Amino acid sequence: MDRGSLRIFFGAAPGVGKTYGMLEEAHRLAASGTDIVVAVVMDHGRAQTAALAEGLEHVPQRMVEYRGTRLPEMDVDAVIERRPHTAVVDEYAHTNAPGSRNEKRWQDVEELLTAGIDVLTTVNVQHLASLNDVVESITGTRQQEMVPDAVVRRADQIELVDIPPELLRQRLSSGLVYAPDKIDAALANYFRLGNLSALREIALIWLADRVEEGLAEYRQRHRIDESWPARERVVVALTGGPEGEALVRRAARILSRVSGGDLLAVHVRRPDGLSEGSEKSLAAQRKLVEDLGGSYQQLAGDDVAASLLDFARSVNATQIVVGISRHSRLQQLLGRGGVGSAVVRNSGEIDVHMVTHSLAGRAPRLRLTPALGRRRTIVGYALAFVFPIVMTAALLPFPQLNLTTQALAHLCAVVAVAFVGGLWPAVVAAVFDSLLLNYFVTPPIGSLTIDDPQNFFALVVFLGVAVAFSLVVGVSARRSQDAARARTEAGTLSELARGSLARDQSAEEFLEQLRGEFQLSAVSVLAQDGDGSWAVRARAGQDAPADPEEADGADRLEPGLTVAWRGRPLSGGERRLLAAFEAHLAALLERQELATSVRETIRLGEANRIRTSILRAVSHDLRTPLAGIRLAATALSRQRGKMTAGEQAEMLEAIDSYSGRLDKLVANLLDMSRIESDAVTVLHEPVTWLEVVSEALVDLPRDAVRVDLAPNLPAVDGDRGLLERALANIVENAVKYASGSNIVVVATAGGLLGPAIGDRPVSELRVIDHGTGIPPERVMAMFEPFQRLGDEQKGPGIGLGLAVAKGFIEAMNGELAAEPTPGGGLTMVLRMPLYAGPRE
């Protein structure tokens, strides 16, 4: 069965028209003959949306009981049984009511897609998990309903539903989004013009990145190497020389003329050691790039220009910034041509900026003994014939020179060829020189015959010395090449170690570094299961291999682990360097396993501490009310005939009291378990302090607490049940530890939440007592589970009341803090955001 397709209508804020646009598309599909049903549509009281939902087939929703309320949820089984071609499922990030099969609606949608049903759905930018904190810092509202970015990115289509912020505020003012009594609060808070502009930009940037990912995948799938300038990307080539800072700043100035561009700095290490840059300069330039908001990459390649262009095309770069060559004309003649010229020559569709600098054309020194490239070898073979002929012609006018002098002069020509072309061109020059000496200098002249044995011996010695010198030059060149390669590898390993020590690197980040270093398209770490199948443990790049047989190369990392890659085969030298990377990767994976083990040990230790506390609570605090209930019940059953009516009423009251106490203890244990496992579900609704306080104090003596609430307090945004439980625990704690003092509950409106939550207007409730108070150093510990004041057994309880209260309040985006009461005592301050309308 083919998997269904997912189409998401994506918006920057509630009210932009996502649901309306989705329903319009549903009508269009229905008109074209598509079998489409509505599984869930949330019109939020908007008449136009509700009217548009009519005329489409609806699958009835199922009702879920929660806290005495029946909540409608999508009936996944009914939709699958109906088997339409397409289903309309509103609010992709919605949290299902407790008791549902799946926690999130997007998980329900996954079941529909697996069943082969296409889905139309909606999501807002604030519901993306990666942007939750960013949206909170802008709007001051923390979203509880989130969906992982990876789930949204897997959608087959994402359609942006966008309107200008001014128009959205106008729609809100016209009553098209919220009810009239909620418009002013919404306009003053979440729907401020600055908030909407920022959210719109975030949505556009996120969607642009998603489009960029799709473009990169398309280019790779169709093997398109040319750069498609969908977004401005500037690649700056760094050699490690002092001119690097000027190049980076020039690239940054180029990007400053556009919006949303990327700056990528690249340093290519090559095994011939021709780079004169220092690690210190590279480190400083890397820091500058990162300070300017760019990224730094280090590659390995024999051809710097080709490696640079390959990288630029792989990232879809639009411009390259390189410096004018520092090599002199002589060095360029000997095969040391500038990288910039080669980049310009082969850049194709990518614009290249060649930036001049103070060191252009001023090489520090001429190197004559590095590894000799192909071009220098060809030049050496040509000079092996040219230099001997030129030397012979230059010496012909001087017949008085003897053979020894002539041989020394020709040996200079062999030396020059050896310096330029290396061993074999010098050997050719030596043989050719000996033939010329024999023909033009040794009697009989004009013939290759040698009459004098001494002349024959001299020519043999000349040839031997010339070949020996050529061999020395060749060995020196090879050793220079090996030393340069070792220096390059050492620099790479130094950078590898520095990067791993500077930050806590993940396996995926390390594989991305390895992929860039060896110019590979994808790398993965594969773990072999007991049945011989392979599982991907970490990956980098598009289409990473999932089996060693599918890869272009693979290395065994350790028993059961293999590194596999795609892109190109690696040479022997690269495989040696790869071995060092693999050793580091093995250590990194082992370190991650140890870190996971440490976290698990800490978690188990914390769980053991909580378990011990629970056992202590069960052994004492829970047994006490159970013993009281049992004692009273036994007395009633055995002595009922001998008891007066008053004594029987006293026993029943004891049973009721102990039962209530036991119920609170068990409820606190269950609530703490929900908080620790992040399983608290918040149903946001308008709640007034008056109704919450009256319910929270119902079990306390009438004269234990004085309530002083300001009139006409606005509603706060919270869950009525959670807020009642939290406030009941706070007041009960005050009564327990400050009995006999004057306990007052007061509430006011206005003020701001703390910096961690934002600048939303709040309503503040205070529970004030004038007891003994608490030392400042004990305030934080007071909110931890199983903590009691001074660890003393004062009255019933197991030290969970304030921990549960704080967990519930923070789950509702509120704050709970403790302050000293003027004159002595403790004041618990509860801050909750004002209600600004229903959440989409």
PDB file of N, CA and C in Angstrom, residues 329-337 368 372-388 390 413-429 432:
ATOM      1  N   ARG A 329      56.369  35.818 -10.768  1.00  0.00           N
ATOM      2  CA  ARG A 329      56.239  35.332 -12.147  1.00  0.00           C
ATOM      3  C   ARG A 329      57.077  34.067 -12.362  1.00  0.00           C
ATOM      4  N   LEU A 330      58.240  33.998 -11.718  1.00  0.00           N
ATOM      5  CA  LEU A 330      59.075  32.819 -11.872  1.00  0.00           C
ATOM      6  C   LEU A 330      58.401  31.589 -11.280  1.00  0.00           C
ATOM      7  N   GLN A 331      57.778  31.756 -10.107  1.00  0.00           N
ATOM      8  CA  GLN A 331      57.081  30.632  -9.498  1.00  0.00           C
ATOM      9  C   GLN A 331      55.910  30.177 -10.365  1.00  0.00           C
ATOM     10  N   GLN A 332      55.197  31.124 -10.970  1.00  0.00           N
ATOM     11  CA  GLN A 332      54.089  30.757 -11.838  1.00  0.00           C
ATOM     12  C   GLN A 332      54.594  30.030 -13.080  1.00  0.00           C
ATOM     13  N   LEU A 333      55.775  30.420 -13.577  1.00  0.00           N
ATOM     14  CA  LEU A 333      56.363  29.751 -14.719  1.00  0.00           C
ATOM     15  C   LEU A 333      56.721  28.311 -14.385  1.00  0.00           C
ATOM     16  N   LEU A 334      57.106  28.075 -13.121  1.00  0.00           N
ATOM     17  CA  LEU A 334      57.510  26.738 -12.689  1.00  0.00           C
ATOM     18  C   LEU A 334      56.341  25.910 -12.173  1.00  0.00           C
ATOM     19  N   GLY A 335      55.136  26.298 -12.510  1.00  0.00           N
ATOM     20  CA  GLY A 335      53.980  25.500 -12.120  1.00  0.00           C
ATOM     21  C   GLY A 335      53.305  25.969 -10.867  1.00  0.00           C
ATOM     22  N   ARG A 336      53.668  27.140 -10.368  1.00  0.00           N
ATOM     23  CA  ARG A 336      53.063  27.641  -9.135  1.00  0.00           C
ATOM     24  C   ARG A 336      52.049  28.735  -9.447  1.00  0.00           C
ATOM     25  N   GLY A 337      51.233  28.527 -10.446  1.00  0.00           N
ATOM     26  CA  GLY A 337      50.253  29.535 -10.823  1.00  0.00           C
ATOM     27  C   GLY A 337      49.262  29.813  -9.711  1.00  0.00           C
ATOM     28  N   LEU A 368      62.445  25.567  -4.359  1.00  0.00           N
ATOM     29  CA  LEU A 368      62.883  24.777  -5.500  1.00  0.00           C
ATOM     30  C   LEU A 368      62.786  23.273  -5.260  1.00  0.00           C
ATOM     31  N   LEU A 372      57.194  17.735  -7.071  1.00  0.00           N
ATOM     32  CA  LEU A 372      57.124  18.285  -8.418  1.00  0.00           C
ATOM     33  C   LEU A 372      55.859  17.799  -9.101  1.00  0.00           C
ATOM     34  N   GLY A 373      55.084  18.748  -9.551  1.00  0.00           N
ATOM     35  CA  GLY A 373      53.847  18.392 -10.217  1.00  0.00           C
ATOM     36  C   GLY A 373      54.083  17.985 -11.654  1.00  0.00           C
ATOM     37  N   ARG A 374      52.987  17.631 -12.299  1.00  0.00           N
ATOM     38  CA  ARG A 374      53.078  17.136 -13.675  1.00  0.00           C
ATOM     39  C   ARG A 374      53.614  18.202 -14.617  1.00  0.00           C
ATOM     40  N   ARG A 375      53.200  19.428 -14.379  1.00  0.00           N
ATOM     41  CA  ARG A 375      53.630  20.504 -15.276  1.00  0.00           C
ATOM     42  C   ARG A 375      55.133  20.720 -15.196  1.00  0.00           C
ATOM     43  N   ARG A 376      55.676  20.715 -14.004  1.00  0.00           N
ATOM     44  CA  ARG A 376      57.126  20.913 -13.858  1.00  0.00           C
ATOM     45  C   ARG A 376      57.900  19.746 -14.439  1.00  0.00           C
ATOM     46  N   THR A 377      57.354  18.535 -14.314  1.00  0.00           N
ATOM     47  CA  THR A 377      58.043  17.383 -14.891  1.00  0.00           C
ATOM     48  C   THR A 377      58.113  17.507 -16.413  1.00  0.00           C
ATOM     49  N   ILE A 378      57.001  17.939 -17.038  1.00  0.00           N
ATOM     50  CA  ILE A 378      57.004  18.122 -18.505  1.00  0.00           C
ATOM     51  C   ILE A 378      58.006  19.199 -18.906  1.00  0.00           C
ATOM     52  N   VAL A 379      58.012  20.309 -18.140  1.00  0.00           N
ATOM     53  CA  VAL A 379      58.986  21.372 -18.431  1.00  0.00           C
ATOM     54  C   VAL A 379      60.409  20.836 -18.266  1.00  0.00           C
ATOM     55  N   GLY A 380      60.631  19.978 -17.249  1.00  0.00           N
ATOM     56  CA  GLY A 380      61.961  19.406 -17.028  1.00  0.00           C
ATOM     57  C   GLY A 380      62.422  18.560 -18.194  1.00  0.00           C
ATOM     58  N   TYR A 381      61.510  17.733 -18.774  1.00  0.00           N
ATOM     59  CA  TYR A 381      61.897  16.921 -19.940  1.00  0.00           C
ATOM     60  C   TYR A 381      62.259  17.800 -21.132  1.00  0.00           C
ATOM     61  N   ALA A 382      61.514  18.890 -21.305  1.00  0.00           N
ATOM     62  CA  ALA A 382      61.839  19.803 -22.415  1.00  0.00           C
ATOM     63  C   ALA A 382      63.209  20.439 -22.208  1.00  0.00           C
ATOM     64  N   LEU A 383      63.480  20.885 -20.967  1.00  0.00           N
ATOM     65  CA  LEU A 383      64.774  21.501 -20.685  1.00  0.00           C
ATOM     66  C   LEU A 383      65.917  20.493 -20.740  1.00  0.00           C
ATOM     67  N   ALA A 384      65.609  19.188 -20.542  1.00  0.00           N
ATOM     68  CA  ALA A 384      66.657  18.160 -20.635  1.00  0.00           C
ATOM     69  C   ALA A 384      67.273  18.109 -22.025  1.00  0.00           C
ATOM     70  N   PHE A 385      66.570  18.590 -23.032  1.00  0.00           N
ATOM     71  CA  PHE A 385      67.127  18.653 -24.385  1.00  0.00           C
ATOM     72  C   PHE A 385      67.592  20.065 -24.728  1.00  0.00           C
ATOM     73  N   VAL A 386      66.856  21.069 -24.182  1.00  0.00           N
ATOM     74  CA  VAL A 386      67.190  22.454 -24.538  1.00  0.00           C
ATOM     75  C   VAL A 386      68.500  22.887 -23.882  1.00  0.00           C
ATOM     76  N   PHE A 387      68.672  22.659 -22.568  1.00  0.00           N
ATOM     77  CA  PHE A 387      69.860  23.136 -21.854  1.00  0.00           C
ATOM     78  C   PHE A 387      71.152  22.523 -22.406  1.00  0.00           C
ATOM     79  N   PRO A 388      71.219  21.182 -22.627  1.00  0.00           N
ATOM     80  CA  PRO A 388      72.469  20.648 -23.203  1.00  0.00           C
ATOM     81  C   PRO A 388      72.811  21.237 -24.570  1.00  0.00           C
ATOM     82  N   VAL A 390      71.903  24.237 -25.732  1.00  0.00           N
ATOM     83  CA  VAL A 390      72.321  25.625 -25.536  1.00  0.00           C
ATOM     84  C   VAL A 390      73.733  25.669 -24.981  1.00  0.00           C
ATOM     85  N   ALA A 413      74.253  22.369 -16.480  1.00  0.00           N
ATOM     86  CA  ALA A 413      72.967  22.243 -17.177  1.00  0.00           C
ATOM     87  C   ALA A 413      72.139  21.105 -16.589  1.00  0.00           C
ATOM     88  N   VAL A 414      72.820  19.974 -16.253  1.00  0.00           N
ATOM     89  CA  VAL A 414      72.100  18.848 -15.644  1.00  0.00           C
ATOM     90  C   VAL A 414      71.531  19.250 -14.285  1.00  0.00           C
ATOM     91  N   VAL A 415      72.345  20.004 -13.507  1.00  0.00           N
ATOM     92  CA  VAL A 415      71.876  20.460 -12.193  1.00  0.00           C
ATOM     93  C   VAL A 415      70.628  21.337 -12.347  1.00  0.00           C
ATOM     94  N   ALA A 416      70.635  22.243 -13.323  1.00  0.00           N
ATOM     95  CA  ALA A 416      69.484  23.125 -13.541  1.00  0.00           C
ATOM     96  C   ALA A 416      68.245  22.313 -13.905  1.00  0.00           C
ATOM     97  N   VAL A 417      68.424  21.304 -14.772  1.00  0.00           N
ATOM     98  CA  VAL A 417      67.289  20.460 -15.139  1.00  0.00           C
ATOM     99  C   VAL A 417      66.780  19.687 -13.928  1.00  0.00           C
ATOM    100  N   ALA A 418      67.693  19.210 -13.067  1.00  0.00           N
ATOM    101  CA  ALA A 418      67.293  18.464 -11.881  1.00  0.00           C
ATOM    102  C   ALA A 418      66.462  19.318 -10.934  1.00  0.00           C
ATOM    103  N   PHE A 419      66.875  20.563 -10.753  1.00  0.00           N
ATOM    104  CA  PHE A 419      66.113  21.457  -9.891  1.00  0.00           C
ATOM    105  C   PHE A 419      64.715  21.731 -10.452  1.00  0.00           C
ATOM    106  N   VAL A 420      64.609  21.813 -11.775  1.00  0.00           N
ATOM    107  CA  VAL A 420      63.314  22.138 -12.374  1.00  0.00           C
ATOM    108  C   VAL A 420      62.430  20.903 -12.490  1.00  0.00           C
ATOM    109  N   GLY A 421      62.966  19.802 -13.043  1.00  0.00           N
ATOM    110  CA  GLY A 421      62.127  18.658 -13.380  1.00  0.00           C
ATOM    111  C   GLY A 421      62.287  17.442 -12.520  1.00  0.00           C
ATOM    112  N   GLY A 422      63.304  17.385 -11.650  1.00  0.00           N
ATOM    113  CA  GLY A 422      63.456  16.228 -10.789  1.00  0.00           C
ATOM    114  C   GLY A 422      64.347  15.159 -11.384  1.00  0.00           C
ATOM    115  N   LEU A 423      64.171  13.920 -10.899  1.00  0.00           N
ATOM    116  CA  LEU A 423      65.096  12.834 -11.180  1.00  0.00           C
ATOM    117  C   LEU A 423      65.163  12.456 -12.653  1.00  0.00           C
ATOM    118  N   TRP A 424      64.051  12.023 -13.230  1.00  0.00           N
ATOM    119  CA  TRP A 424      64.122  11.434 -14.565  1.00  0.00           C
ATOM    120  C   TRP A 424      64.441  12.453 -15.657  1.00  0.00           C
ATOM    121  N   PRO A 425      63.921  13.657 -15.647  1.00  0.00           N
ATOM    122  CA  PRO A 425      64.404  14.644 -16.624  1.00  0.00           C
ATOM    123  C   PRO A 425      65.903  14.900 -16.499  1.00  0.00           C
ATOM    124  N   ALA A 426      66.438  14.902 -15.254  1.00  0.00           N
ATOM    125  CA  ALA A 426      67.875  15.116 -15.076  1.00  0.00           C
ATOM    126  C   ALA A 426      68.681  13.938 -15.625  1.00  0.00           C
ATOM    127  N   VAL A 427      68.166  12.696 -15.457  1.00  0.00           N
ATOM    128  CA  VAL A 427      68.854  11.527 -16.019  1.00  0.00           C
ATOM    129  C   VAL A 427      68.897  11.624 -17.540  1.00  0.00           C
ATOM    130  N   VAL A 428      67.759  12.025 -18.143  1.00  0.00           N
ATOM    131  CA  VAL A 428      67.728  12.201 -19.599  1.00  0.00           C
ATOM    132  C   VAL A 428      68.735  13.272 -20.025  1.00  0.00           C
ATOM    133  N   ALA A 429      68.788  14.379 -19.265  1.00  0.00           N
ATOM    134  CA  ALA A 429      69.737  15.454 -19.588  1.00  0.00           C
ATOM    135  C   ALA A 429      71.180  14.963 -19.470  1.00  0.00           C
ATOM    136  N   PHE A 432      71.944  12.709 -22.470  1.00  0.00           N
ATOM    137  CA  PHE A 432      72.040  13.526 -23.684  1.00  0.00           C
ATOM    138  C   PHE A 432      73.309  14.382 -23.662  1.00  0.00           C
TER     139      PHE A 432
END
